[in-house]
Coordinates of C-alpha atoms in Angstrom, one line a residue:
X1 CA -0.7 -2.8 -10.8
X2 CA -1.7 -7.0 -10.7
X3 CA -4.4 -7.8 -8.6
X4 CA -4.5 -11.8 -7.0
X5 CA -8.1 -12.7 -6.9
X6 CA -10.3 -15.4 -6.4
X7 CA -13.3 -15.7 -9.8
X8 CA -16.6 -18.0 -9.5
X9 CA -19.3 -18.5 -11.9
X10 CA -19.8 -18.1 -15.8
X11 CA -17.7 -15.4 -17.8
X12 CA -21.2 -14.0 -19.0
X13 CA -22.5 -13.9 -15.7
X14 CA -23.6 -10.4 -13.6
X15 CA -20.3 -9.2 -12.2
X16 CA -20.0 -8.9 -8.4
X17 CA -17.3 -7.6 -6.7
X18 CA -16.6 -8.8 -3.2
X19 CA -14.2 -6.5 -1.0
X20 CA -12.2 -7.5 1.9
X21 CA -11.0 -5.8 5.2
X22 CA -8.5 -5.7 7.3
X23 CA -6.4 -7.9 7.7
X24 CA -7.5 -10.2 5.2
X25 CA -7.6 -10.9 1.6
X26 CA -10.5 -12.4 -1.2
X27 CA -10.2 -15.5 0.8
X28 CA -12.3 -14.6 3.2
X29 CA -15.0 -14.7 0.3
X30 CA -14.5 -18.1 -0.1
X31 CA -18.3 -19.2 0.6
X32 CA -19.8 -16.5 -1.0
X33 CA -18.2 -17.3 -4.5
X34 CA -19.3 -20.5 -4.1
X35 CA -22.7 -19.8 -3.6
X36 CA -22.5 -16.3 -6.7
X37 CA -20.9 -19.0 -8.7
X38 CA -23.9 -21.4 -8.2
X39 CA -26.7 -18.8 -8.9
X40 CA -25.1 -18.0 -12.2
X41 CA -23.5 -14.8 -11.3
X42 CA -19.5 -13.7 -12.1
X43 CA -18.3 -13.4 -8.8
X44 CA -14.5 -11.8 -8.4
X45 CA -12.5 -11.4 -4.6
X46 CA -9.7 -9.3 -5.5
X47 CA -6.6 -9.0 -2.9
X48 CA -6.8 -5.2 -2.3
X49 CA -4.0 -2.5 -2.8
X50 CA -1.4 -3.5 -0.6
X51 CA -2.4 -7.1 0.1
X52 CA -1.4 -7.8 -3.6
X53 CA 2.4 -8.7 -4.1
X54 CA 1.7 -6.5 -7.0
X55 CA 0.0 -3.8 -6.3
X56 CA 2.2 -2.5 -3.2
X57 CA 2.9 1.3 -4.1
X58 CA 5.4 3.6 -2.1
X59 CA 3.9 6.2 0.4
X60 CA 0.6 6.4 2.6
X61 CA -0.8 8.7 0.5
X62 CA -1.7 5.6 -2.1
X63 CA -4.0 4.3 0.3
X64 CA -6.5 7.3 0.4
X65 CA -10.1 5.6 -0.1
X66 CA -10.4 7.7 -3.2
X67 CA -7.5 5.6 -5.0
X68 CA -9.1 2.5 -3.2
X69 CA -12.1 3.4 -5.1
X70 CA -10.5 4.2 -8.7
X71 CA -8.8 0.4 -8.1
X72 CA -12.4 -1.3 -8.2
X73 CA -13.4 0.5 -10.9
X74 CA -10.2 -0.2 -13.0
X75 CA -10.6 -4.1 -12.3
X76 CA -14.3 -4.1 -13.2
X77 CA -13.1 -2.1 -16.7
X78 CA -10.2 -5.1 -16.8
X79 CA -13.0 -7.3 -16.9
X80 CA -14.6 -5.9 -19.3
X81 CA -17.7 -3.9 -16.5
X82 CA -18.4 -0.6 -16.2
X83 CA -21.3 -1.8 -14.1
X84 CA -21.4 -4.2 -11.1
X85 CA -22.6 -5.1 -8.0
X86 CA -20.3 -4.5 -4.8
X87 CA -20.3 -6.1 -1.6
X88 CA -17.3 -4.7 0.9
X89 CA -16.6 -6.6 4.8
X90 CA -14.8 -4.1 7.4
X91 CA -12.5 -1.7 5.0
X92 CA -14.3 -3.0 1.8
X93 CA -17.6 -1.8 2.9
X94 CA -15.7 1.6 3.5
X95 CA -14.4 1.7 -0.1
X96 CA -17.9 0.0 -0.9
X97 CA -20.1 2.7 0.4
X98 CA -17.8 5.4 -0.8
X99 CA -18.0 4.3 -4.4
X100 CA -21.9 3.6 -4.2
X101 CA -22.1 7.2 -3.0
X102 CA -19.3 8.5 -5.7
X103 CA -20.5 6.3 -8.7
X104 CA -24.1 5.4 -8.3
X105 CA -23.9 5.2 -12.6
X106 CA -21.4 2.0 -11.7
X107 CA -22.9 0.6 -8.9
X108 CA -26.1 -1.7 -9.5
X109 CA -26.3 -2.7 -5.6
X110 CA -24.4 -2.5 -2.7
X111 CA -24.0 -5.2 0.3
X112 CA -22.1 -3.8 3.0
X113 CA -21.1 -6.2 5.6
X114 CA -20.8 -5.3 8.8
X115 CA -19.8 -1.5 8.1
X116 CA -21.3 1.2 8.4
X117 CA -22.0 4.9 6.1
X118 CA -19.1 6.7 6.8
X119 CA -21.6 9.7 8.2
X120 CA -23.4 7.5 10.3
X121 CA -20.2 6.2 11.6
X122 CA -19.0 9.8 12.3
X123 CA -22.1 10.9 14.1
X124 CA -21.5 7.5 16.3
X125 CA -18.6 8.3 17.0
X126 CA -19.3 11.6 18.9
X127 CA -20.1 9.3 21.6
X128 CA -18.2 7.2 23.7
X129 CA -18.9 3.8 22.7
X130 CA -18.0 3.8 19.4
X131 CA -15.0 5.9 20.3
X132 CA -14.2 2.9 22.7
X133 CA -14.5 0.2 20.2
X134 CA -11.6 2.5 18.0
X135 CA -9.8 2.7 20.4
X136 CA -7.4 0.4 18.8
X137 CA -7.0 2.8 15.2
X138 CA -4.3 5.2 16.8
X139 CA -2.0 1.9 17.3
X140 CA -2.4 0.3 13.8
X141 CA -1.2 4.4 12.5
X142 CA 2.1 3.9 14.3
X143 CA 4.9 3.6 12.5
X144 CA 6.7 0.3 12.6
X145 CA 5.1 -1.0 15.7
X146 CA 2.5 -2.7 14.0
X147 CA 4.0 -3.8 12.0
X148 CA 6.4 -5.4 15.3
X149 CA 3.1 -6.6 16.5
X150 CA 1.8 -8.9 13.4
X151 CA 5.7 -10.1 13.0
X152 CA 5.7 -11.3 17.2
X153 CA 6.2 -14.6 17.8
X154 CA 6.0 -15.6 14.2
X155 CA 2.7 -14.5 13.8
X156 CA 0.9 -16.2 16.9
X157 CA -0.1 -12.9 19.1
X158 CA -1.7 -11.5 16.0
X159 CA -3.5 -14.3 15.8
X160 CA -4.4 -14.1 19.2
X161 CA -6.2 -11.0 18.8
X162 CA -8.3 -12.1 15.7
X163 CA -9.9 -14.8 17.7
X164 CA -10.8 -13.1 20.4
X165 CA -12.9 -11.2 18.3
X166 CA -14.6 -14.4 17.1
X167 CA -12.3 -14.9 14.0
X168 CA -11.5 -19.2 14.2
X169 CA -8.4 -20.0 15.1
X170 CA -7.9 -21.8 11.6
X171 CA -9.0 -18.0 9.3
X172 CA -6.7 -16.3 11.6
X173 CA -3.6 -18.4 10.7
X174 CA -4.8 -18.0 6.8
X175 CA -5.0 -14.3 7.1
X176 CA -1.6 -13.5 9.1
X177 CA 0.3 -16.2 7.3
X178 CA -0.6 -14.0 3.8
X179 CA -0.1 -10.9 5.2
X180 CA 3.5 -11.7 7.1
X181 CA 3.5 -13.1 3.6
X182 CA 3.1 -10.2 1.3
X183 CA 4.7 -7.8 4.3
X184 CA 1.9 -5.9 6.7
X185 CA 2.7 -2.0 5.5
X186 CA 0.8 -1.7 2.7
X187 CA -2.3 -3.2 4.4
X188 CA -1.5 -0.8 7.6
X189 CA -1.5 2.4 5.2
X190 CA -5.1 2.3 5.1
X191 CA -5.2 3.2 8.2
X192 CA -2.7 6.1 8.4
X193 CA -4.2 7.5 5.6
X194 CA -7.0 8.3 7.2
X195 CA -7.8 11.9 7.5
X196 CA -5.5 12.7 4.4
X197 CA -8.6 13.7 2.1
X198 CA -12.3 14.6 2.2
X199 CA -14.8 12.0 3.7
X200 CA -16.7 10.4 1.3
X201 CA -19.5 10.5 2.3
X202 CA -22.0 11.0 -0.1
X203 CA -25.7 10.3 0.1
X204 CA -26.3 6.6 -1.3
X205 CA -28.9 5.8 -3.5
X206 CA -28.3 2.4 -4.9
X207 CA -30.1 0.1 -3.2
X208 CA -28.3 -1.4 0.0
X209 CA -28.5 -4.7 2.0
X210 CA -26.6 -3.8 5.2
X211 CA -25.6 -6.9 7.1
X212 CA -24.5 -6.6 11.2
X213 CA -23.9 -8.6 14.0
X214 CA -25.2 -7.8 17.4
X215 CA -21.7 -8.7 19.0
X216 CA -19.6 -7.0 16.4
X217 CA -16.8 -5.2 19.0
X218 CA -16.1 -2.8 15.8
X219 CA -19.0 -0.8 14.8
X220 CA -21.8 -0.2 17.1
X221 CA -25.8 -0.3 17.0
X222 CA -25.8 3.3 16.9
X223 CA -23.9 3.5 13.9
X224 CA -25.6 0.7 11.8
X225 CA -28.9 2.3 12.8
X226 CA -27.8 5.9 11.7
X227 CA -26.8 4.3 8.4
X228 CA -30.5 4.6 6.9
X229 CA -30.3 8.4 7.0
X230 CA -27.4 8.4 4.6
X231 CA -29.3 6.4 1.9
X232 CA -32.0 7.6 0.1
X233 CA -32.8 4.8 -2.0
X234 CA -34.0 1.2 -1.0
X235 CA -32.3 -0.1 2.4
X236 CA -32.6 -3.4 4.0
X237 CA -31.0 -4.2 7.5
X238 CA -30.0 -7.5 8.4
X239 CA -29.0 -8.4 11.9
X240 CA -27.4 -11.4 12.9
X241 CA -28.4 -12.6 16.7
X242 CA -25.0 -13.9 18.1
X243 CA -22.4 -13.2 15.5
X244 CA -19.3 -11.9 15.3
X245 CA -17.5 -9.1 13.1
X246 CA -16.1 -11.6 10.6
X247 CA -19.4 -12.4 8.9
X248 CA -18.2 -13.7 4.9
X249 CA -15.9 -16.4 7.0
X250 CA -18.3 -17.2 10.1
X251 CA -21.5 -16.4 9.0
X252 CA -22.4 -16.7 5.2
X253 CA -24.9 -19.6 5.5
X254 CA -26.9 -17.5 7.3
X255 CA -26.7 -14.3 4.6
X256 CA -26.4 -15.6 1.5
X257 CA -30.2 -16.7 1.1
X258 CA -31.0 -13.0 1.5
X259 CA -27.9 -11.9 -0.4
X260 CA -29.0 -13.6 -3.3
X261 CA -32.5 -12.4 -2.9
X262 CA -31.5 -9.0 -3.0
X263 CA -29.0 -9.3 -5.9
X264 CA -31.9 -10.6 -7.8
X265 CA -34.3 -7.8 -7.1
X266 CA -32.1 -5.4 -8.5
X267 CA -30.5 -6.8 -11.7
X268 CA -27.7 -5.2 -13.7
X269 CA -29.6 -4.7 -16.7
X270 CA -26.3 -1.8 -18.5
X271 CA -24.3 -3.4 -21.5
X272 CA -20.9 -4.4 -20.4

């Protein structure tokens, strides 16, 4: 498969991986290759299976985390990595965690944006909240009326949705524009492949910058704050007073100081 992606920074530089969610693409990255780029670091956005025009495959079963996972690890190997940092927003911190816990031996840190462990989120969601703010997952697992949905109105009512959730007005034309683009089922089969295979999730014990927002409608306090149980090496909790769920493309400026900081503390010292 070909993987689009956005590259920053010097060819020799610490590779960092940044993963997107749904329903975006590396764009959303934008700032925080800038600022990788800057420190000196080789910062890569790839366009995730199914948000690539070529990397598309047949059948929902090709969107099981577990070949999510063997994707990252086949573009750091492209690049010429078997070790990286990884930082994952929404489904990329899924896929994110699940590799840290998976493949500590490739993972020099983890940033996980907004997501929480897949165990913590689990326990959450035994109560109602977090059960409430899914309440929107059995939809998107529909056959072909999502896919209705992002194609209404040319786009506009999916639009619609992203910015009420705090998403501008101008990221949410980018991000349905590409997906109407590269068609939305590929994207969607992340989501109806869920329950298809085991959890993932393992204990972490990379070190972790977590990153949340206190009016993130996704995940809740309760499963960010459950998170720490699940890793058992260094973990850092950032929480962002007043943002929204779509922190690399509202909220960078006020992560990436810390980012950095914690990138830096935890070098990738392995030969390419």
């Amino acid at each position: 498969m070909r993987f689009d992606a956005l590259i920053g920074g010097p060819a020799d530089g610490e590779l960092v991986l940044l993963l997107h969610g749904f329903p975006q693409t590396g764009t959303c990255w934008h700032d925080a290759l800038n600022g990788l780029a800057a420190a000196g670091y080789r910062a890569v956005a790839p366009s995730q299976r199914g948000s690539s025009r070529g990397a598309r495959p047949v059948g929902v079963e090709a969107y099981r985390v577990s070949e999510l996972c063997a994707d990252v690890l086949a573009i750091a190997a492209a690049l010429g990595h078997d070790r990286f940092h990884l930082a994952g927003h929404d489904w990329g911190g899924v896929v994110a965690w699940a590799l840290a816990g998976d493949r500590p031996d490739a993972v020099a840190s983890l940033t996980a944006v907004s997501t929480p462990h897949a165990g913590a989120l689990r326990q959450a969601l035994r109560g109602t909240q977090q059960r409430l703010r899914m309440a929107y997952i059995p939809v998107l697992r529909l056959p072909l009326i999502p896919e209705s949905l992002i194609e209404a109105a040319g786009g506009v009512v999916a639009e619609s949705l992203l910015t009420a959730t705090g998403l501008s007005p101008a990221h949410a034309h980018r991000d349905i524009t590409a997906l109407r683009a590269v068609g939305p089922t590929g994207a969607l089969n992340w989501y109806r492949a869920l329950g298809t295979e085991r959890g993932h999730s393992e204990p972490v014990s990379v070190p972790v910058l977590h990153v949340w927002s206190d009016q993130d409608p996704v995940f809740s306090r309760e499963a960010t704050d459950l998170s720490a149980e699940h890793c058992t090496g260094d973990y850092q909790l950032l929480e962002l007073e007043g943002g929204s769920h779509w922190i690399p493309d509202e909220h960078w400026g006020d992560v990436e100081d810390l980012f950095l900081e914690h990138l830096a503390a935890n070098p990738n010292n392995a030969a390419r």
